[in-house]
PDB file of C-alpha atoms in Angstrom:
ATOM      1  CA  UNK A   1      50.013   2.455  27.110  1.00  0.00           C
ATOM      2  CA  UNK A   2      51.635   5.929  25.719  1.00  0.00           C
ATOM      3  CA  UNK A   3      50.407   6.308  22.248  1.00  0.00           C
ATOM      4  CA  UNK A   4      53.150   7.738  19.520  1.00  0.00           C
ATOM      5  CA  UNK A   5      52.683   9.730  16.556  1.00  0.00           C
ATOM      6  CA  UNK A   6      54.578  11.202  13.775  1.00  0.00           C
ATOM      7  CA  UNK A   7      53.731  13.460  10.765  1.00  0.00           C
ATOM      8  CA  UNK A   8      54.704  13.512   8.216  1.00  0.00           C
ATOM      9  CA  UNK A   9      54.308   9.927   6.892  1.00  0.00           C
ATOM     10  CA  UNK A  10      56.388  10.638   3.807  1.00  0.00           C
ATOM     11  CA  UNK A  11      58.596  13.370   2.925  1.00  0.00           C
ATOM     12  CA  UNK A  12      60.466  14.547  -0.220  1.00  0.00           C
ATOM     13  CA  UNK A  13      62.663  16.894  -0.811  1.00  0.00           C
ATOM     14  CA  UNK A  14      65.378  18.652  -2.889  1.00  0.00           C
ATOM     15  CA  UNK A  15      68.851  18.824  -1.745  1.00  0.00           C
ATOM     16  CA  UNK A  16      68.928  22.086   0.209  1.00  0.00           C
ATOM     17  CA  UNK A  17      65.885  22.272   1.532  1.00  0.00           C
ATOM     18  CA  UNK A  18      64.303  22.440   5.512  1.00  0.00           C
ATOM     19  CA  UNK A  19      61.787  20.374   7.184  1.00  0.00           C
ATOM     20  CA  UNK A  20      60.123  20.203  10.314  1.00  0.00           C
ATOM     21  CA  UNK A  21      59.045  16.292  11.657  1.00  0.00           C
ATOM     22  CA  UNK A  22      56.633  16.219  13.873  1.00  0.00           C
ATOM     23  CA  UNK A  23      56.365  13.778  17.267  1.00  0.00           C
ATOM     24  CA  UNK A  24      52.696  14.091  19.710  1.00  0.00           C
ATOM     25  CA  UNK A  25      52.907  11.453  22.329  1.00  0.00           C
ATOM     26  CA  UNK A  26      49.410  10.717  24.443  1.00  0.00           C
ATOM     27  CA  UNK A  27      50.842  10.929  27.923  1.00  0.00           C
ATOM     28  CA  UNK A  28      53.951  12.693  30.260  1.00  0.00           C
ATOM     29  CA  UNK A  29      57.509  10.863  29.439  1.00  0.00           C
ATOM     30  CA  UNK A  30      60.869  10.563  30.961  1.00  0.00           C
ATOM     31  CA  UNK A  31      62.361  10.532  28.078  1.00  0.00           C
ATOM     32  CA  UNK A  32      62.465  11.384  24.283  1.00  0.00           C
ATOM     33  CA  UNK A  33      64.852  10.692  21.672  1.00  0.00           C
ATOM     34  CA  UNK A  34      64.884  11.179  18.121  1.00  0.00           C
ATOM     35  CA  UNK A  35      66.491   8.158  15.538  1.00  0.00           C
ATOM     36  CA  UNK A  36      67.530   8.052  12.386  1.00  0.00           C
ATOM     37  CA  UNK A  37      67.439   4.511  10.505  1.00  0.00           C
ATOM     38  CA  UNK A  38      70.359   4.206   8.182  1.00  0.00           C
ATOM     39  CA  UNK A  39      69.666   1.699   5.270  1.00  0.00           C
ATOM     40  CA  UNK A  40      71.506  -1.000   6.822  1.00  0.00           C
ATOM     41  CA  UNK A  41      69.051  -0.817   9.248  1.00  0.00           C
ATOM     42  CA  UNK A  42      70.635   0.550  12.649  1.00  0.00           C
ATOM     43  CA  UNK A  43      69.090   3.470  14.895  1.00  0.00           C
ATOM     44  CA  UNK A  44      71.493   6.282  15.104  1.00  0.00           C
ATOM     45  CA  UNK A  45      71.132   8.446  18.074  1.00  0.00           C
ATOM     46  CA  UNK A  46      70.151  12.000  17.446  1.00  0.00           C
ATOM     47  CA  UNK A  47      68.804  13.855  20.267  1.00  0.00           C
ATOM     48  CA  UNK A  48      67.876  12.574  23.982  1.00  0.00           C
ATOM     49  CA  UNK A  49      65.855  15.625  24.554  1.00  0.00           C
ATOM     50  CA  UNK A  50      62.679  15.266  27.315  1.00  0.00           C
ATOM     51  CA  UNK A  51      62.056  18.832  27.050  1.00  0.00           C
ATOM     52  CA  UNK A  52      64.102  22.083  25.804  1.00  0.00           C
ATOM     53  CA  UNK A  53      66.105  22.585  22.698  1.00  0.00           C
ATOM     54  CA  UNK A  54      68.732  21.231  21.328  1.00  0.00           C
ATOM     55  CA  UNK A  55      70.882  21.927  17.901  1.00  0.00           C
ATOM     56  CA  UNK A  56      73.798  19.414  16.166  1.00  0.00           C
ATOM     57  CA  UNK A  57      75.036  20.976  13.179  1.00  0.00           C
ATOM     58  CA  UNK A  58      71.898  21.176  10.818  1.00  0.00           C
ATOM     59  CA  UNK A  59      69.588  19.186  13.033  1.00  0.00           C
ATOM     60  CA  UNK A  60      68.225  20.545  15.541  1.00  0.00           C
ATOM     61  CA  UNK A  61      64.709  19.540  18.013  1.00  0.00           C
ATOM     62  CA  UNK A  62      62.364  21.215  20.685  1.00  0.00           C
ATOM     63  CA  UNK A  63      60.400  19.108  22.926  1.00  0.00           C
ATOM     64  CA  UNK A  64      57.205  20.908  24.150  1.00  0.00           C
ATOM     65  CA  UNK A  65      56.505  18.666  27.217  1.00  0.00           C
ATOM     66  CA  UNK A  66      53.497  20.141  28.596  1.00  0.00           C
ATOM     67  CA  UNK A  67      51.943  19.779  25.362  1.00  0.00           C
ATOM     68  CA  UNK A  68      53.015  16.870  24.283  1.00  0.00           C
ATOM     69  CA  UNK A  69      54.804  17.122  21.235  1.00  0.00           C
ATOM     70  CA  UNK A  70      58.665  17.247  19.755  1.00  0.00           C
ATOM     71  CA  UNK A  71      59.886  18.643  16.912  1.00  0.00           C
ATOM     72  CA  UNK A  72      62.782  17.718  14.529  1.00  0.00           C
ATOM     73  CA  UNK A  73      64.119  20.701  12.323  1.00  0.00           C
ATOM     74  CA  UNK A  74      66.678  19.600   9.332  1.00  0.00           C
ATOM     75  CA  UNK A  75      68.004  23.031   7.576  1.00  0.00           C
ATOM     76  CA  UNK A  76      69.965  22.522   4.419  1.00  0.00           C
ATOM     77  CA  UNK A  77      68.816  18.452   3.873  1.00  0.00           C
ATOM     78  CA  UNK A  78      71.404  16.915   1.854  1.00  0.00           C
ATOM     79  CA  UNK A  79      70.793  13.217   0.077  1.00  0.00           C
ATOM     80  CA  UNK A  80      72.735  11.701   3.205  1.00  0.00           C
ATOM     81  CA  UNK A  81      70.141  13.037   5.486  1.00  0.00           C
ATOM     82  CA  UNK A  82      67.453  10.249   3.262  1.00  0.00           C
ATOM     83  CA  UNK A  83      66.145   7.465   5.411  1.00  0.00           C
ATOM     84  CA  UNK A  84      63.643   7.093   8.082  1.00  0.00           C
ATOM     85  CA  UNK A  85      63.377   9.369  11.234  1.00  0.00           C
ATOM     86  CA  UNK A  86      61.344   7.792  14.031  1.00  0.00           C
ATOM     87  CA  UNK A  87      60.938   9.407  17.565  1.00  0.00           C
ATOM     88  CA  UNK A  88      60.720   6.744  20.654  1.00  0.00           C
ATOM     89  CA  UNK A  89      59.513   7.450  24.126  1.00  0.00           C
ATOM     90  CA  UNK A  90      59.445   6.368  27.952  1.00  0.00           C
ATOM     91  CA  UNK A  91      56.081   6.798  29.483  1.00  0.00           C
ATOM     92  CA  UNK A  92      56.432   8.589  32.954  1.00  0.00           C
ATOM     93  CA  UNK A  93      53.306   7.300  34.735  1.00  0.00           C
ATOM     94  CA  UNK A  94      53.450   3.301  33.312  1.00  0.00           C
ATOM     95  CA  UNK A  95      55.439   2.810  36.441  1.00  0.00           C
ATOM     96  CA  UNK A  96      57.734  -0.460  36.350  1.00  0.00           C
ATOM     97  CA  UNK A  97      56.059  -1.330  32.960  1.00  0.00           C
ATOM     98  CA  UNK A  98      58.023   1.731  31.405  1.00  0.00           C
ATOM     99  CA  UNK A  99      61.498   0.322  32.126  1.00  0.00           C
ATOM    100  CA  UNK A 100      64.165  -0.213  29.051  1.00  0.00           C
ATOM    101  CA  UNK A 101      61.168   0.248  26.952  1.00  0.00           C
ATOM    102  CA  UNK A 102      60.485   3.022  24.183  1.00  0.00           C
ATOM    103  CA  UNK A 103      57.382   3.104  22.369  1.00  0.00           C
ATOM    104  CA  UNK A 104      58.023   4.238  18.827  1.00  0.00           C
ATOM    105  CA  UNK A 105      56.287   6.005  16.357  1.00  0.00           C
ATOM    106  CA  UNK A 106      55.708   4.602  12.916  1.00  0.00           C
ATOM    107  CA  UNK A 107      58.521   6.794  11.647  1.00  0.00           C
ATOM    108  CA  UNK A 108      58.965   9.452   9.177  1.00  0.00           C
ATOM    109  CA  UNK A 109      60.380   8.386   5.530  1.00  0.00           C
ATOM    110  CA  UNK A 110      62.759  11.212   3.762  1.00  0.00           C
ATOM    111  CA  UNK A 111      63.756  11.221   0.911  1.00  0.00           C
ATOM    112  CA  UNK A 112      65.619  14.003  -0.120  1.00  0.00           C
ATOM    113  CA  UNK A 113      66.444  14.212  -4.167  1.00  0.00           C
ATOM    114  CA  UNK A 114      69.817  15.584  -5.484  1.00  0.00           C
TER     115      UNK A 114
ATOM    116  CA  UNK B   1      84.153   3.653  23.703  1.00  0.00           C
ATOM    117  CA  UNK B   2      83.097   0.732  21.702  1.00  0.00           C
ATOM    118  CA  UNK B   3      78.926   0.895  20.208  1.00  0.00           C
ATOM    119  CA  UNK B   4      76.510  -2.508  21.283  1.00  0.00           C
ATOM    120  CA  UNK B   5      77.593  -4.839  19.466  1.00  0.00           C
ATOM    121  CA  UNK B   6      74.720  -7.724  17.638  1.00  0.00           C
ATOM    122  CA  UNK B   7      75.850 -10.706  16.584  1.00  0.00           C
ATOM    123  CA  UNK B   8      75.098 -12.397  14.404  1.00  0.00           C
ATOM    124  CA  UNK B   9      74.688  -9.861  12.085  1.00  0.00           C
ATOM    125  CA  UNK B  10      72.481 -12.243   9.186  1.00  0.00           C
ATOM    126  CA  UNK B  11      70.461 -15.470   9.789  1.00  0.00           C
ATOM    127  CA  UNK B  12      68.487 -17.806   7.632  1.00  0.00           C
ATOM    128  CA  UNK B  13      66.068 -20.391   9.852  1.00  0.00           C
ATOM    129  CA  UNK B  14      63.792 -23.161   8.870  1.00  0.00           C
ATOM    130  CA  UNK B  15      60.815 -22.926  10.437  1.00  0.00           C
ATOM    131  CA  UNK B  16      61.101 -25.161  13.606  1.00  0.00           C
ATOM    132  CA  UNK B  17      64.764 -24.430  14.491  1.00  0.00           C
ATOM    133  CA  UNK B  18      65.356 -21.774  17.249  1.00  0.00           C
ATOM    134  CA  UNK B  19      67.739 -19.164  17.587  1.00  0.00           C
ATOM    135  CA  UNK B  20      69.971 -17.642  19.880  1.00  0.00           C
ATOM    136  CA  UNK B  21      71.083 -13.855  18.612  1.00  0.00           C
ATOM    137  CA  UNK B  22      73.811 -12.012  21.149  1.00  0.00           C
ATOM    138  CA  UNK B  23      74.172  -8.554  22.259  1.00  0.00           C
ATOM    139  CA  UNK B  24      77.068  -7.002  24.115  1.00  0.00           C
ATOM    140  CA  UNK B  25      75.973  -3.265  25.796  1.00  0.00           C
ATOM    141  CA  UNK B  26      78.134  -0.227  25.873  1.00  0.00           C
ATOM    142  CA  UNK B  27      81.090  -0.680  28.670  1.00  0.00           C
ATOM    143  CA  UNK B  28      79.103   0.144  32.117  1.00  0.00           C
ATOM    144  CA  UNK B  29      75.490   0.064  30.959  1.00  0.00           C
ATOM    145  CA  UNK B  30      74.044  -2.305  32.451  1.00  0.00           C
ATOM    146  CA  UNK B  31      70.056  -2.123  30.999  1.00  0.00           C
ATOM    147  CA  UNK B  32      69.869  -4.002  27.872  1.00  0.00           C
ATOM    148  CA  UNK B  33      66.586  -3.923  26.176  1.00  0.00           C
ATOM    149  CA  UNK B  34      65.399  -6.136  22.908  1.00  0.00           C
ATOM    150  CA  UNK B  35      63.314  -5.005  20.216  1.00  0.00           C
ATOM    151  CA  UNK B  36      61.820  -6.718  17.088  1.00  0.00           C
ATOM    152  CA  UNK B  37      61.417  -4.583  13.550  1.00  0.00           C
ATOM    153  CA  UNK B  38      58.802  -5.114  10.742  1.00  0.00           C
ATOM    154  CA  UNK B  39      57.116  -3.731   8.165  1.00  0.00           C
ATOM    155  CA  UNK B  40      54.052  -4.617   9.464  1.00  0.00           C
ATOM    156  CA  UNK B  41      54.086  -4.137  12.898  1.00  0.00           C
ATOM    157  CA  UNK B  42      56.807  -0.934  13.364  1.00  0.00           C
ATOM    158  CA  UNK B  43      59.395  -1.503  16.192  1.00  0.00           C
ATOM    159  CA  UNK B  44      57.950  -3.573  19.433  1.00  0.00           C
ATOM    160  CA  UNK B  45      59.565  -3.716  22.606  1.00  0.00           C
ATOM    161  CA  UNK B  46      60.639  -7.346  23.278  1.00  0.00           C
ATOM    162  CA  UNK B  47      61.868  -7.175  27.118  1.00  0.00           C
ATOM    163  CA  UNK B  48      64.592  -5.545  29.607  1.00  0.00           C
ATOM    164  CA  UNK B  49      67.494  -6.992  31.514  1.00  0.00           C
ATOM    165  CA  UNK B  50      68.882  -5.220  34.280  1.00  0.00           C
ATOM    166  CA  UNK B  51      71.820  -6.505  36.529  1.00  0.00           C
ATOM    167  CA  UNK B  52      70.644 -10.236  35.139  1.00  0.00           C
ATOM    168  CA  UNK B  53      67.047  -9.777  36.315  1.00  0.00           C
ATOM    169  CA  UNK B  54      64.099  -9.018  33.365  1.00  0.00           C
ATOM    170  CA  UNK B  55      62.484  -6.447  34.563  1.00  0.00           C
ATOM    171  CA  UNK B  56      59.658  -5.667  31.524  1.00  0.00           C
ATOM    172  CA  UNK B  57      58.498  -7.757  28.701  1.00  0.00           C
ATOM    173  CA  UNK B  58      56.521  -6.734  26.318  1.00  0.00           C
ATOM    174  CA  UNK B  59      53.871  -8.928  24.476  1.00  0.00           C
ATOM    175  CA  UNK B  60      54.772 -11.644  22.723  1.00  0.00           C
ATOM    176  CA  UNK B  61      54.889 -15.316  23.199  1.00  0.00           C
ATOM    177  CA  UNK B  62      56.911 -18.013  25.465  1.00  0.00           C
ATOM    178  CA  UNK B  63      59.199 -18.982  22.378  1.00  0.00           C
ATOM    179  CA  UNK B  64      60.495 -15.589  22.760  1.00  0.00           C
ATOM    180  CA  UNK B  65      62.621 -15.448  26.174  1.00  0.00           C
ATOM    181  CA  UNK B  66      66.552 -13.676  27.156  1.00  0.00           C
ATOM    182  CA  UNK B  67      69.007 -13.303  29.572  1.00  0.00           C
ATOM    183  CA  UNK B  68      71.459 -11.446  30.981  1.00  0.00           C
ATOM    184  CA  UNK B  69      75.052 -12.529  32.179  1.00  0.00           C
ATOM    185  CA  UNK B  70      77.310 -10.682  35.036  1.00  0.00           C
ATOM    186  CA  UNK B  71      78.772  -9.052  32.222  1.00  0.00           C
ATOM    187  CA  UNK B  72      76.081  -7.357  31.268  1.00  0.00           C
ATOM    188  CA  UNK B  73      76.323  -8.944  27.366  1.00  0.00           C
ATOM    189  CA  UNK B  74      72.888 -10.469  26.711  1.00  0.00           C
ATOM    190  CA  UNK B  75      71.229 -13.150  24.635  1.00  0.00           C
ATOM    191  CA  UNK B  76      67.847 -13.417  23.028  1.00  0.00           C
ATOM    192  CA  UNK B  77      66.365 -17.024  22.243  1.00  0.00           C
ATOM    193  CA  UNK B  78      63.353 -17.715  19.642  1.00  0.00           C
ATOM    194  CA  UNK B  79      61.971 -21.556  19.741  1.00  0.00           C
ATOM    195  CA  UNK B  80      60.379 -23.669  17.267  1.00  0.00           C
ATOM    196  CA  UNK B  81      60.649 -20.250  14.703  1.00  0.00           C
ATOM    197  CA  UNK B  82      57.863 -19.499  12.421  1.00  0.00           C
ATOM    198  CA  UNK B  83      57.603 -17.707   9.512  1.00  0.00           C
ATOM    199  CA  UNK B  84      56.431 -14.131  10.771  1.00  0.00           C
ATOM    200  CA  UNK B  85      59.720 -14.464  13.215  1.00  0.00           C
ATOM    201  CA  UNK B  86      61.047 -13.201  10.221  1.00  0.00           C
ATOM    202  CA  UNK B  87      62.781  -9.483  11.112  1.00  0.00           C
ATOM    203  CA  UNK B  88      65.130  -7.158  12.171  1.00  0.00           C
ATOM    204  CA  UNK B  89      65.989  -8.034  16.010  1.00  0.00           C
ATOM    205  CA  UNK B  90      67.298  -4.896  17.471  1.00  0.00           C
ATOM    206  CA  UNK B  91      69.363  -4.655  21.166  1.00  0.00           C
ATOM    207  CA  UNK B  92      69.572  -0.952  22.995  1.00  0.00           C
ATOM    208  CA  UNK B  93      71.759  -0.434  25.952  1.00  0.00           C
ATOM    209  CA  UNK B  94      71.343   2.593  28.653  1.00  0.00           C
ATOM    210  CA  UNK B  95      72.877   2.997  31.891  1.00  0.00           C
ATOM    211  CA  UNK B  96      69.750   2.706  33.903  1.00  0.00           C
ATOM    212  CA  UNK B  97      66.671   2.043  31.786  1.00  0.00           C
ATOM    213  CA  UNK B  98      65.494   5.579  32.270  1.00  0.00           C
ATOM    214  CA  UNK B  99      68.479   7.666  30.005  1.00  0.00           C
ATOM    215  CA  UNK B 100      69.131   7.658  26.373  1.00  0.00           C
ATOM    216  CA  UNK B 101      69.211   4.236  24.594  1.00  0.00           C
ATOM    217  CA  UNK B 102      72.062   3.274  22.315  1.00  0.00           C
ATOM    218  CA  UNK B 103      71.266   0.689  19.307  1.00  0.00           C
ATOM    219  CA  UNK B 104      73.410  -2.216  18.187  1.00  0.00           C
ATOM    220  CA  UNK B 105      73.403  -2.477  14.222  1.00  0.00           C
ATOM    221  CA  UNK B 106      70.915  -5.647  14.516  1.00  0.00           C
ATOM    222  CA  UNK B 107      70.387  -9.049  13.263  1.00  0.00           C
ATOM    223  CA  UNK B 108      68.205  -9.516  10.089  1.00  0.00           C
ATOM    224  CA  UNK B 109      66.178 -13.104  10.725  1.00  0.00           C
ATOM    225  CA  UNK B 110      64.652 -15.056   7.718  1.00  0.00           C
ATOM    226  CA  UNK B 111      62.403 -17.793   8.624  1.00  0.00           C
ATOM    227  CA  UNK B 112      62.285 -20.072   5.457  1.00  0.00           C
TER     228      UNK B 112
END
């Protein structure tokens, strides 16, 4: 199956600071979308974005889908933006096996430090 | 428009007992997908209902089955739990399986 990965493993920061998280995924995909975990555990949506660029407020992402990798820009991190960022995605050639089903990364932990 | 909506939200199992944790999709999606969360193991795809049929399942054993109503609202079932059932059982909806998935806030499982 579609193989996931994201770099950084860990990331801290001070408040006011910009990162870049990385995504590479192994094969082509119908879709990409970027999470963040809150601490109570749920996956907030931040970007469906297959391919192209998108910006929401001080997030933005890029999705390079010819070479296989997404990026997830955060300008200006605040401590809010702490928690874990994963990127999840549909495999475009596993057929029927690819349906409802997103293959996540192992995630991205920030921690951003007032 | 209302979020998916997990119940319940906190459970505490003896090993044995099964469970039956609920998940009610976005009004008009009609994919609901499961997903099981833990430190160990990252986020696994459990399986995919789609107008009541399954139509992917990921890999994990028999005591871990679902199904889907006419409503669309789902239901996951674990039998004879064991210990390492213990997680965070996450539901997504979408309005076909292939657009943007929307999570549910999830159901933390302890196996004692």
């Amino acid at each position: 199956g579609i193989q996931v990965e994201q770099s950084p493993p860990d990331l801290i920061l001070q408040e006011g600071a910009n990162s870049t998280l990385r995504c590479n995924f192994s094969d082509s995909v119908n879709n990409l979308q970027w999470f963040h975990q809150n601490p109570w555990g749920q996956l907030i949506n931040l970007f469906y974005i297959p391919s192209g660029t998108k910006q929401n407020g001080r997030l933005s992402a890029t999705t390079v889908a010819t070479e296989r990798y997404s990026l997830l820009y955060i300008s200006s991190s605040q401590t809010t933006d702490s928690g874990v960022y994963f990127c999840a995605v549909d495999g475009a050639n596993a057929g029927g096996t690819s349906y409802g089903k997103l293959t996540f990364g192992q995630g991205t932990i920030l921690t951003v430090h007032p | 428009k209302a979020g998916v909506t997990q119940t319940p939200r906190y459970l505490i199992k003896t090993r044995g007992q099964q469970v039956t944790l609920s998940c009610s999709p976005i009004s008009g999606h009609r994919s609901v997908s499961w997903y099981q969360q833990t430190p160990g193991q990252g986020l696994q795809f459990l399986f995919e209902y789609f107008s009541e049929t399954q139509r992917n399942k990921g890999n994990f054993p028999g005591r871990f089955s679902g199904r889907q109503f006419s409503n669309s609202r789902s239901e996951m079932n674990v039998s004879t739990l064991e210990l390492g059932d213990s997680a965070l059982y996450l539901c997504a909806s979408s309005l076909a399986g292939r657009s943007g998935a929307f999570f549910g806030q999830g159901t933390r499982l302890t196996v004692v």
